[in-house]
């Protein structure tokens, strides 16, 4: 405790005199109020003035509160000041109503709040009737202003202060209608504020309290019922997310409030006296019942909905004819699965002209959404029926068409699409979209039909798709701006009829599209039509037309080639790919690589016989481009490039082999030469080198074979072309052989390759009269491990005949051949006899007169071969030929008197005959003649 507080009473400060305080505070309050009155009188509202006045008056109220209670005279003065302040606020609000801002509104509300506080501080005053009710009225009105400004805390404070003032009164003693109305309004206003701050229990409790403040007045019943309904509607509008978060059951609370409203209205009807009151109450009752039915519908309590509808329709006063009742009933019947009753409700709307457009369109949508495909026909019938009895907007037609057309796949989708097509093509529906004001709806309808048609097109239902696309054309204006859209429609219709293989119809549509918008797409679709008609010339002409279009892209040629291959129209595919090939030199961006196009061309052409010349042309083109651009740039790099190179090499080889087998040696030589060039572009492995060598050798052999086929000698140019090929082959053979000798791999090269190379080299060298090189080539081959006796036999036989024969090569080859045959464990005496005869013939022709011993030696060699052989092991005919020719060679020397020489030939002939079966008679004769000759001196 402070010292001053325990000091003597004489030393304590005396409290201030109340009278002095009153005289000090009241003038200040009056002065501030006068400023506000002056402001309201001038018609100029100042935010700063009202704000300052509110602050100052709030301070004065606080100070004045400390000195209550007041004498009656002062109380009366405070009441007057309060009313002056209230009226000033009213005047200021009225003058600034149009431009008032939120902050100014709050200042005015604060001033009114101060005016109500003045009355509350002053208390009751003699001479003023019902002072508590007047004070409560000030607080009620101020609370309403705070509520409108969404200052619910201050509004609640005002309503609670007014409630406290009125709670001290005996409600039953209040007889004034206005005062009774204040009691109800205050309770309802307080309930609204509690509802806004989510104090739902208090809000509902205050509504229930209001039931005791109705005083039998219809107006009171109506106000309370409206408030219950308003809370019910707000409960319905709360989102599902909010319900989940707060656990609030909006539908249940709404149903409870609507039932409360219905109960109040039922009681109000009993209390009503005038016809107007009954009509208003009955209208609200119907409204409450409709809301209750709607809540039951949301809760899927369909039976309850039907009960509400029956109550609404079967009332004694004629029932309710609101448009929503039919919709509620129809949705409830649909929920119960009773589509017949739902359809009757829907068709009943056609008769009722009072149903707004939005209501019946919503009903049609709901019916179709539930009934599905089965309800499509009904929806169409209802809509067309409505066209005949009331004005229907284009937007309503769009909504119905969208509802029927949505989700249009499968069998049900075809039914829906058919209904939509019939609906939108009706003349009355089309007429709805006439005029500029319906342009947006026309665009919407076109979009619906287009999307539905596109869905059916994707599911390959071209019949339905075509019908819907055709109907969508009804909603495209015939003007310049929509030319492109109409052309697009014609093009897609062409695609539909192409899918249906109705080619004439497709051609009609694409012709129309081309008139409106000529472009590469039109040319391509025409190409497809010609392709389907097997009109290859027409299709090829469209390929040229495509390349001439301004919007041409190479992708269309690629697509055309794929289409042509799929239709087995190979000439068309070739034409498309050839046109595509011509674009690579222009530098355009291409959809695929040049090597791919060439590979495809060769593959396509190879599918049919007789195209070898064209295939050769494109293979040559591929090699030329690879040379110009570089192999890596043309074929590609790494594994991809290697595969491409290999493909062209193998293809050239196979075609060369095939044409060679078909004895088309001219083409075979070219293909094999190309094969060597392509193999040369691969990595230099032994296998690839061998293929290069094979291709070169076989190419020359084809050139040689061509000479025999056409029976005309090779031209000088052909020989010149063959020489470098053989030179390359010879170098590669040496390289491969040298590599094999180092790796001890002797079986890599096919011996036939050496033989063919040697044979061709011998032939070409002979054409060049290079006899020495011929012998060297054969000697080299004979010394190789690849040499076989039959190879030498063929070379020897070939060298021994013809205009370019070489007896030295023939003799060498046949002698080597004979040695090989004889050195075998099982000699082939048929070939041995052949070689012996050939050697005798060669020696006889080239050495017979000058070197008779050489020929004689050949016979003696034959005799030695025959000695020791089994009977008939040496060919009999060949043996007879040797015996007879040797015997006959003695005739000339004997006639010329050269008896010894004659005896020599006769002896060898007889010796041979002794080893040949079937010559017994000849031998006896020979012996006699030889004996006779020996007896001569």
Coordinates of C-alpha atoms in Angstrom, one line a residue, residues 113 248 327 579 630 665 685 818:
X113 CA -22.5 2.6 -31.8
X248 CA -20.4 -31.0 -41.2
X327 CA -37.8 -32.4 -63.3
X579 CA 10.5 -38.5 -107.6
X630 CA 31.6 -40.0 -99.3
X665 CA 25.7 -62.4 -119.1
X685 CA 38.9 -58.1 -94.0
X818 CA 48.8 -86.1 -117.5

